[in-house]
Amino acid sequence: MAKFDESLEFTNKNSWKTMSDETKAEVFAFCEGYKTFLDNSKTERESVDTAIELLTAAGFVDFEEILKDKAKAVPGTKLYYNYKNRSLFIAVLGNTAPENGFNLVGAHIDCPRLDLKPAPLFEDTNIAYLKTHYYGGIKKYHWLTIPLALHGVVIKKDGTTLKVCIGEKDSDPKFMISDLLPHLASNQMTKTAASFVDAEQMSVIIGTIPGKEPEDKDIDEKAFTVKQNILTYLAEEYGIDEKDFLRAELVIVPAAKACDIGLDRGLIASYGHDDRICAYTELRAIMDLEKTPEKTAVCYFADKEEIGSVGNTGARSNALEYFVSLLCSLYTDNDVMWLTKRCLNASRMLSADVTAAFDPSYPEVYDKSNAAFLGHGIAIEKYTGARGKSGTSDASAEFVYEVTECFDSENIAWQLNEMGKIEAGGGGTIAQFMADKGIEVIDCGVPLFNMHAPLELASKADIYWAYRAYKSFMK
Ligand code: MN
Ligand code: MN
């Protein structure tokens, strides 16, 4: 008689169901720190700054200081390397030499948003606006009628950097893009979601009060426009003028803080889970390593992933090789580049990025037996890509074995998934660019609802499991 043998089957289980009260308390405590990080790190530059603050407090030192005095580098040395203010490397030196390879975890710290155009300021019908140019894959209509904040940097005439953050404090003003009322939207409502908002229409309201009309009619009317009022405010408050916008990186992001969702507080809604959820968990993982690791542990915060990992701070750049070569220079004065290549070729990496969680409101785009689920643990993707695995690095079976065995050895909840049905769409991560360098790499991150929306949703359980997974991989 055939009998049902449960041990023969693989079940993707909800990790809350078997979680101890003790672990659950750890999950909730861990996520409080994550929410604070999110609120303080809405751009790649702010993520670098916040991370360096946390790292410094935890005893990590600036790599430049170690490079000046290489005798300071010993197994267990903790360091960070600020790469051009928009990306970051963190390392804990291991017991073994670089030719044995490093254990890397890499996430990205840029998020979809609205960048300001170089000359953004204009006035129409007594309303001052800032023109935007969206960054990354967004649904444009998501950005209408929600409170927005302005973040970024302006390089002033004297060469100093002005950090801008307006709209995050409760007392701060916010900004907004308007939408049509339904009463007059009969034509708009017939258009597709992709087309009913034109990108050129996505200008942000920043002011509406013109100057008081002069009694002396000879005075130039231009001095009393809303635009002039706004420029006067910017000059008085920040010492900048219209030309300074040309030399700035200013971005519009949702003016919202991370918050719990659900009566049971099981989810966190926030701007920028993708991919600061993996950045924060890898950061905490490397900070919390209890012992000197066998192999050097490296965390990478990459920029520009959302627009194809381009630029000198993106993952396609030479940045990682350069950083690894600096680490290798601690071990040899000769043949640093040869050692760098040996090291990269022997290295292993978790490409820490988010994926889509199965959403029962939209089941048609998922293959349920190959989907990731909220609360089921860190999601491992052997491959990403689109149209027949195009644009993926496709991890080896050997490496999938190593990674899943590593997680199993610490009872870390994990699930294997594909992001959606084969022909539903697709996407890529930094993994393929890391694989180009010879590194063994696999995607491994937190599954989300409404990825790339102004507010994304993640399960607290998965955030915790990602932290545990990255830590177990590096130790
Ligand atoms: Mn991502
Ligand atoms: Mn993304």
Coordinates of C-alpha atoms and ligand atoms in Angstrom, one line a residue:
M1 CA 0.0 0.0 0.0
A2 CA 1.4 3.4 -1.0
K3 CA 1.7 5.8 1.9
F4 CA 2.0 9.6 1.8
D5 CA 5.6 10.5 2.8
E6 CA 5.8 14.2 3.6
S7 CA 9.6 14.1 3.7
L8 CA 9.7 13.4 0.0
E9 CA 7.9 16.7 -0.8
F10 CA 9.2 20.3 -0.8
T11 CA 6.8 22.7 0.8
N12 CA 7.3 26.5 0.7
K13 CA 6.2 27.3 4.3
N14 CA 5.1 30.5 5.9
S15 CA 7.8 31.2 8.5
W16 CA 5.5 33.0 10.9
K17 CA 3.8 29.6 11.6
T18 CA 6.8 28.0 13.2
M19 CA 8.5 31.0 14.6
S20 CA 9.3 31.0 18.3
D21 CA 8.1 34.0 20.5
E22 CA 11.8 34.8 21.1
T23 CA 12.6 35.0 17.4
K24 CA 9.4 37.0 16.8
A25 CA 10.5 39.6 19.3
E26 CA 13.9 39.8 17.5
V27 CA 12.1 40.3 14.2
F28 CA 10.1 43.2 15.5
A29 CA 13.1 44.8 17.3
F30 CA 15.3 44.5 14.2
C31 CA 12.6 46.2 12.0
E32 CA 12.5 49.3 14.2
G33 CA 16.1 50.0 13.3
Y34 CA 15.3 49.4 9.7
K35 CA 12.5 51.9 9.7
T36 CA 14.8 54.6 11.2
F37 CA 17.4 53.8 8.5
L38 CA 14.7 54.2 5.8
D39 CA 13.5 57.6 7.0
N40 CA 17.1 58.9 7.1
S41 CA 18.3 57.5 3.8
K42 CA 16.0 58.4 0.9
T43 CA 18.8 58.9 -1.7
E44 CA 22.0 57.0 -2.5
R45 CA 24.0 59.9 -0.9
E46 CA 22.0 59.9 2.3
S47 CA 22.3 56.1 2.4
V48 CA 26.1 56.4 2.3
D49 CA 26.0 59.0 5.0
T50 CA 23.7 57.1 7.3
A51 CA 25.6 53.9 6.8
I52 CA 29.0 55.6 7.6
E53 CA 27.5 57.0 10.8
L54 CA 26.4 53.6 11.9
L55 CA 29.7 52.0 10.9
T56 CA 31.8 54.6 12.7
A57 CA 29.8 54.0 15.8
A58 CA 30.4 50.3 15.4
G59 CA 34.2 50.7 15.2
F60 CA 34.7 50.6 11.4
V61 CA 37.4 52.9 10.1
D62 CA 37.9 54.8 6.9
F63 CA 39.9 52.6 4.5
E64 CA 42.0 55.7 3.5
E65 CA 43.5 55.7 7.0
I66 CA 44.5 52.0 6.7
L67 CA 46.0 52.5 3.3
K68 CA 48.3 55.2 4.8
D69 CA 49.6 52.7 7.4
K70 CA 49.1 49.2 6.1
A71 CA 50.5 47.7 9.3
K72 CA 47.0 48.5 10.8
A73 CA 45.5 45.9 8.5
V74 CA 45.1 42.6 10.4
P75 CA 42.5 39.8 10.4
G76 CA 39.4 41.3 12.0
T77 CA 40.1 44.9 10.8
K78 CA 36.8 46.6 10.0
L79 CA 36.7 49.2 7.4
Y80 CA 34.5 51.2 5.0
Y81 CA 35.3 52.9 1.7
N82 CA 33.2 55.8 0.5
Y83 CA 33.2 55.5 -3.3
K84 CA 32.5 58.9 -4.8
N85 CA 29.7 59.7 -2.2
R86 CA 27.1 57.6 -4.1
S87 CA 28.3 54.1 -3.4
L88 CA 30.0 52.4 -0.5
F89 CA 32.2 49.3 0.3
I90 CA 32.4 47.8 3.7
A91 CA 34.8 45.0 4.7
V92 CA 35.9 42.9 7.6
L93 CA 39.3 41.3 6.9
G94 CA 39.4 37.6 7.1
N95 CA 42.0 35.0 8.3
T96 CA 42.8 33.7 4.8
A97 CA 44.6 35.4 1.9
P98 CA 42.8 37.0 -1.0
E99 CA 43.6 34.2 -3.4
N100 CA 41.0 32.1 -1.5
G101 CA 38.3 34.6 -2.5
F102 CA 36.0 36.9 -0.6
N103 CA 32.4 36.5 0.5
L104 CA 30.5 39.4 -0.9
V105 CA 27.0 40.7 -0.5
G106 CA 25.9 43.5 -2.8
A107 CA 22.8 45.6 -2.9
H108 CA 21.9 48.9 -4.6
I109 CA 21.0 52.2 -2.9
D110 CA 19.4 54.1 -5.7
C111 CA 15.6 54.0 -6.0
P112 CA 13.0 55.0 -8.6
R113 CA 12.2 58.7 -8.2
L114 CA 11.7 62.0 -10.0
D115 CA 14.9 63.9 -10.7
L116 CA 14.8 67.6 -11.4
K117 CA 15.6 68.8 -14.9
P118 CA 18.8 70.9 -15.1
A119 CA 16.7 74.1 -15.5
P120 CA 13.6 73.1 -13.6
L121 CA 12.0 76.3 -12.4
F122 CA 9.1 77.9 -14.3
E123 CA 5.9 79.8 -13.6
D124 CA 2.5 79.4 -15.3
T125 CA -0.7 81.1 -14.2
N126 CA 0.8 82.3 -11.0
I127 CA 2.0 78.9 -10.0
A128 CA 5.8 78.1 -9.7
Y129 CA 6.8 74.6 -10.7
L130 CA 9.9 72.4 -10.8
K131 CA 10.2 70.3 -14.0
T132 CA 11.1 66.6 -13.4
H133 CA 12.6 63.8 -15.4
Y134 CA 11.8 60.4 -13.9
Y135 CA 14.5 58.0 -12.9
G136 CA 14.0 54.3 -13.1
G137 CA 10.9 52.3 -13.9
I138 CA 7.8 54.0 -12.4
K139 CA 4.1 54.1 -13.0
K140 CA 3.8 57.8 -13.6
Y141 CA 0.3 58.1 -12.2
H142 CA 1.5 56.9 -8.8
W143 CA 3.2 60.2 -8.3
L144 CA 0.2 62.4 -8.7
T145 CA -1.6 64.0 -5.6
I146 CA 0.8 62.6 -3.0
P147 CA 3.0 64.8 -0.7
L148 CA 6.5 64.9 -2.0
A149 CA 9.9 66.0 -0.6
L150 CA 12.9 67.5 -2.2
H151 CA 16.3 66.0 -1.4
G152 CA 19.8 66.3 -2.8
V153 CA 22.9 68.4 -3.1
V154 CA 23.8 71.7 -4.6
I155 CA 27.4 72.7 -5.3
K156 CA 27.5 76.4 -4.5
K157 CA 29.6 79.1 -6.2
D158 CA 32.3 78.8 -3.5
G159 CA 32.5 75.0 -4.2
T160 CA 30.9 74.0 -0.9
T161 CA 28.2 71.3 -0.9
L162 CA 24.7 72.3 0.3
K163 CA 22.7 69.3 1.4
V164 CA 19.0 69.8 0.8
C165 CA 16.1 67.9 2.6
I166 CA 12.8 69.7 2.5
G167 CA 9.5 68.0 3.3
E168 CA 10.5 65.3 5.8
K169 CA 9.9 67.1 9.1
D170 CA 6.3 67.3 10.2
S171 CA 6.6 71.1 10.2
D172 CA 8.2 71.2 6.7
P173 CA 6.2 72.2 3.6
K174 CA 5.7 69.4 1.1
F175 CA 5.3 69.5 -2.7
M176 CA 2.7 68.0 -5.1
I177 CA 1.9 67.1 -8.7
S178 CA -1.7 67.7 -9.5
D179 CA -4.2 65.4 -11.3
L180 CA -7.5 66.0 -13.1
L181 CA -10.7 65.8 -11.2
P182 CA -12.9 62.8 -12.3
H183 CA -15.7 65.2 -13.3
L184 CA -13.5 66.5 -16.2
A185 CA -11.5 63.4 -16.9
S186 CA -13.8 61.6 -19.4
N187 CA -11.1 61.8 -22.1
Q188 CA -8.2 61.0 -19.7
M189 CA -10.0 57.9 -18.4
T190 CA -10.1 56.4 -21.9
K191 CA -6.2 56.4 -22.2
T192 CA -3.9 53.7 -21.0
A193 CA -2.2 53.9 -17.6
A194 CA 1.2 54.3 -19.4
S195 CA 0.0 57.3 -21.5
F196 CA -2.5 59.3 -19.5
V197 CA 0.2 61.2 -17.7
D198 CA 2.8 62.7 -20.1
A199 CA 6.3 62.8 -18.5
E200 CA 6.5 66.5 -19.4
Q201 CA 3.4 67.2 -17.3
M202 CA 5.0 65.9 -14.1
S203 CA 6.0 69.2 -12.7
V204 CA 5.9 69.7 -9.0
I205 CA 4.2 72.7 -7.4
I206 CA 6.6 74.7 -5.2
G207 CA 4.8 78.0 -4.8
T208 CA 1.7 80.0 -5.5
I209 CA 2.0 83.4 -3.8
P210 CA 3.1 86.3 -6.1
G211 CA 4.5 89.5 -4.7
K212 CA 2.1 92.4 -3.8
E213 CA 1.4 94.5 -6.9
P214 CA 3.5 97.8 -6.8
E215 CA 1.7 101.1 -6.4
D216 CA 4.3 102.7 -8.6
K217 CA 3.5 101.4 -12.1
D218 CA 7.0 102.1 -13.3
I219 CA 8.5 99.3 -11.3
D220 CA 9.3 96.2 -13.2
E221 CA 6.4 93.7 -12.8
K222 CA 8.8 90.8 -13.1
A223 CA 10.0 91.5 -9.6
F224 CA 6.6 90.4 -8.2
T225 CA 6.1 87.0 -9.8
V226 CA 5.8 83.8 -7.8
K227 CA 9.0 82.6 -9.4
Q228 CA 10.8 85.7 -8.2
N229 CA 9.4 85.2 -4.7
I230 CA 10.6 81.6 -4.7
L231 CA 14.1 82.6 -5.9
T232 CA 14.2 85.3 -3.2
Y233 CA 13.3 82.6 -0.6
L234 CA 16.0 80.2 -1.9
A235 CA 18.6 83.0 -1.9
E236 CA 17.8 84.1 1.7
E237 CA 17.4 80.6 3.1
Y238 CA 20.1 78.7 1.2
G239 CA 22.2 81.3 -0.6
I240 CA 21.5 79.8 -4.0
D241 CA 20.1 81.2 -7.3
E242 CA 18.6 79.7 -10.4
K243 CA 22.0 79.0 -12.0
D244 CA 22.8 76.7 -9.1
F245 CA 20.1 74.2 -10.1
L246 CA 22.4 73.4 -13.1
R247 CA 25.1 72.2 -10.7
A248 CA 22.9 70.2 -8.4
E249 CA 21.5 66.7 -7.9
L250 CA 18.0 67.3 -6.7
V251 CA 15.4 64.6 -6.5
I252 CA 11.7 64.4 -5.6
V253 CA 10.7 61.5 -3.4
P254 CA 7.6 60.7 -1.4
A255 CA 7.3 62.7 1.8
A256 CA 6.3 59.7 3.9
K257 CA 7.8 57.9 6.8
A258 CA 8.1 54.1 7.0
C259 CA 5.1 52.7 8.9
D260 CA 3.6 49.3 10.0
I261 CA 0.8 47.9 8.0
G262 CA -1.9 45.6 9.5
L263 CA -3.4 45.2 12.9
D264 CA -0.7 42.6 13.6
R265 CA 2.0 45.0 12.3
G266 CA 3.4 42.2 10.1
L267 CA 4.3 44.5 7.1
I268 CA 6.3 47.7 6.6
A269 CA 5.2 50.2 4.0
S270 CA 7.9 52.5 2.9
Y271 CA 9.5 54.4 0.0
G272 CA 12.7 52.6 -1.3
H273 CA 12.5 49.1 0.1
D274 CA 14.0 48.3 -3.3
D275 CA 16.8 48.0 -2.5
R276 CA 17.6 49.6 0.9
I277 CA 15.9 46.6 2.5
C278 CA 18.9 44.5 1.3
A279 CA 21.4 47.3 1.9
Y280 CA 20.3 47.7 5.6
T281 CA 20.2 44.0 6.2
E282 CA 23.6 43.4 4.8
L283 CA 25.0 46.4 6.7
R284 CA 23.7 45.0 10.0
A285 CA 24.9 41.6 9.1
I286 CA 28.5 42.7 8.6
M287 CA 28.4 45.0 11.6
D288 CA 27.1 42.1 13.8
L289 CA 29.7 39.4 12.7
E290 CA 30.8 38.0 16.1
K291 CA 34.1 36.5 15.0
T292 CA 36.8 37.2 12.4
P293 CA 35.5 35.5 9.3
E294 CA 37.7 32.9 7.5
K295 CA 37.4 34.8 4.2
T296 CA 37.2 38.5 4.0
A297 CA 33.6 39.7 4.1
V298 CA 32.7 42.6 1.8
C299 CA 29.4 44.5 1.5
Y300 CA 28.8 46.6 -1.6
F301 CA 26.2 49.4 -1.9
A302 CA 25.9 50.1 -5.6
D303 CA 24.3 53.1 -7.3
K304 CA 22.4 53.4 -10.7
E305 CA 21.0 49.9 -10.6
E306 CA 17.6 51.3 -11.5
I307 CA 18.9 52.7 -14.8
G308 CA 21.0 49.8 -15.8
S309 CA 24.0 49.8 -13.4
V310 CA 25.6 52.4 -15.5
G311 CA 28.0 55.3 -14.6
N312 CA 31.1 55.2 -12.6
T313 CA 29.2 54.5 -9.4
G314 CA 27.1 51.7 -11.0
A315 CA 27.8 48.0 -10.8
R316 CA 29.0 47.8 -14.4
S317 CA 31.9 50.1 -13.5
N318 CA 35.4 49.3 -12.3
A319 CA 34.5 50.2 -8.7
L320 CA 34.4 46.7 -7.2
E321 CA 37.6 45.6 -8.9
Y322 CA 39.3 48.8 -7.8
F323 CA 38.2 48.3 -4.2
V324 CA 39.2 44.6 -4.2
S325 CA 42.6 45.7 -5.7
L326 CA 43.1 48.1 -2.8
L327 CA 42.3 45.2 -0.4
C328 CA 44.8 43.0 -2.2
S329 CA 47.4 45.7 -2.0
L330 CA 47.4 45.1 1.8
Y331 CA 48.8 41.6 1.1
T332 CA 51.3 42.1 -1.6
D333 CA 53.4 44.8 -3.2
N334 CA 53.8 42.9 -6.5
D335 CA 51.3 41.7 -8.9
V336 CA 48.3 43.4 -7.2
M337 CA 46.2 43.1 -10.4
W338 CA 47.0 39.4 -10.7
L339 CA 46.0 38.8 -7.1
T340 CA 42.8 40.9 -7.7
K341 CA 41.8 38.7 -10.6
R342 CA 42.6 35.5 -8.6
C343 CA 40.5 36.9 -5.7
L344 CA 37.5 37.8 -7.8
N345 CA 37.5 34.5 -9.6
A346 CA 37.5 32.6 -6.3
S347 CA 34.9 34.9 -4.7
R348 CA 31.3 34.2 -3.9
M349 CA 28.5 36.7 -3.8
L350 CA 24.9 37.2 -2.9
S351 CA 23.4 39.8 -5.2
A352 CA 21.0 41.2 -2.6
D353 CA 18.0 42.6 -4.3
V354 CA 14.3 42.4 -4.0
T355 CA 11.8 40.3 -6.0
A356 CA 8.1 40.2 -6.4
A357 CA 5.9 38.4 -3.9
F358 CA 2.8 36.5 -5.1
D359 CA -0.1 38.9 -4.8
P360 CA -3.5 37.2 -4.7
S361 CA -5.1 40.3 -6.2
Y362 CA -3.1 39.8 -9.4
P363 CA -2.6 36.0 -9.6
E364 CA -2.5 36.0 -13.4
V365 CA 1.2 37.2 -13.6
Y366 CA 2.6 34.6 -11.3
D367 CA 3.4 30.8 -11.6
K368 CA 2.2 30.0 -8.0
S369 CA 4.5 27.0 -7.7
N370 CA 7.5 29.0 -8.6
A371 CA 6.6 32.2 -6.8
A372 CA 7.9 33.9 -3.6
F373 CA 5.4 34.6 -0.8
L374 CA 5.4 37.3 1.9
G375 CA 6.6 35.9 5.2
H376 CA 8.1 32.7 3.7
G377 CA 11.7 33.8 4.1
I378 CA 14.5 35.2 1.9
A379 CA 13.8 34.6 -1.8
I380 CA 16.6 33.0 -3.8
E381 CA 16.5 33.5 -7.6
K382 CA 18.8 31.2 -9.5
Y383 CA 18.2 33.5 -12.5
T384 CA 16.4 36.7 -13.4
G385 CA 16.1 38.2 -16.9
A386 CA 13.3 38.3 -19.4
R387 CA 12.3 36.6 -22.7
G388 CA 14.0 33.3 -22.2
K389 CA 16.5 34.2 -19.4
S390 CA 17.9 37.0 -21.5
G391 CA 20.1 39.2 -19.3
T392 CA 20.7 36.8 -16.4
S393 CA 23.8 35.2 -14.9
D394 CA 22.1 32.0 -14.0
A395 CA 23.8 30.6 -10.9
S396 CA 25.4 27.2 -11.0
A397 CA 23.7 24.2 -9.3
E398 CA 26.8 23.8 -7.2
F399 CA 26.5 27.4 -5.9
V400 CA 22.8 27.0 -5.2
Y401 CA 23.7 24.0 -3.2
E402 CA 26.3 25.9 -1.2
V403 CA 24.0 28.8 -0.4
T404 CA 20.9 26.7 0.5
E405 CA 23.0 24.4 2.7
C406 CA 24.5 27.4 4.4
F407 CA 21.0 28.8 5.2
D408 CA 19.7 25.4 6.3
S409 CA 22.6 25.0 8.7
E410 CA 21.1 27.9 10.7
N411 CA 17.4 27.1 10.1
I412 CA 17.0 30.3 8.1
A413 CA 13.7 30.5 6.2
W414 CA 14.3 30.6 2.4
Q415 CA 12.3 30.1 -0.7
L416 CA 13.3 29.6 -4.4
N417 CA 11.4 31.7 -7.0
E418 CA 11.1 33.1 -10.4
M419 CA 9.9 36.7 -10.7
G420 CA 6.5 36.1 -12.4
K421 CA 5.4 34.1 -15.4
I422 CA 7.9 33.6 -18.2
E423 CA 6.4 36.1 -20.6
A424 CA 4.8 38.4 -18.1
G425 CA 7.8 40.7 -18.1
G426 CA 11.0 40.4 -16.2
G427 CA 13.9 42.4 -14.8
G428 CA 17.6 42.3 -13.9
T429 CA 19.9 43.1 -11.0
I430 CA 23.6 43.7 -10.5
A431 CA 24.2 39.9 -10.5
Q432 CA 25.1 39.6 -14.2
F433 CA 27.7 42.4 -13.9
M434 CA 29.3 40.7 -10.9
A435 CA 29.3 37.4 -12.8
D436 CA 31.2 39.1 -15.6
K437 CA 34.1 39.6 -13.1
G438 CA 34.3 35.8 -12.5
I439 CA 32.5 35.8 -9.2
E440 CA 30.0 33.0 -8.3
V441 CA 26.8 35.0 -7.8
I442 CA 23.1 34.4 -7.0
D443 CA 20.2 36.7 -6.4
C444 CA 18.9 36.6 -3.0
G445 CA 16.6 39.1 -1.3
V446 CA 13.3 40.2 0.1
P447 CA 10.0 39.7 -1.8
L448 CA 7.8 42.8 -2.1
F449 CA 4.3 43.9 -2.9
N450 CA 4.0 47.0 -5.2
M451 CA 7.7 47.2 -6.1
H452 CA 8.7 50.6 -7.5
A453 CA 5.5 52.3 -6.2
P454 CA 6.0 55.3 -4.0
L455 CA 5.3 53.1 -1.0
E456 CA 6.3 49.4 -1.2
L457 CA 5.4 46.6 1.2
A458 CA 7.6 44.0 2.8
S459 CA 7.1 41.4 5.5
K460 CA 9.0 41.9 8.7
A461 CA 9.8 38.2 8.8
D462 CA 11.5 38.3 5.4
I463 CA 13.6 41.4 6.4
Y464 CA 14.8 39.5 9.5
W465 CA 15.6 36.3 7.5
A466 CA 17.5 38.4 4.9
Y467 CA 19.7 39.8 7.7
R468 CA 20.3 36.3 9.1
A469 CA 21.0 34.9 5.7
Y470 CA 23.6 37.5 4.7
K471 CA 25.3 37.1 8.1
S472 CA 25.5 33.3 7.8
F473 CA 26.9 33.7 4.3
M474 CA 29.7 36.1 5.4
K475 CA 30.7 34.5 8.7
Ligands
MN1 MN 16.4 46.4 -7.0
MN2 MN 14.2 48.2 -8.8

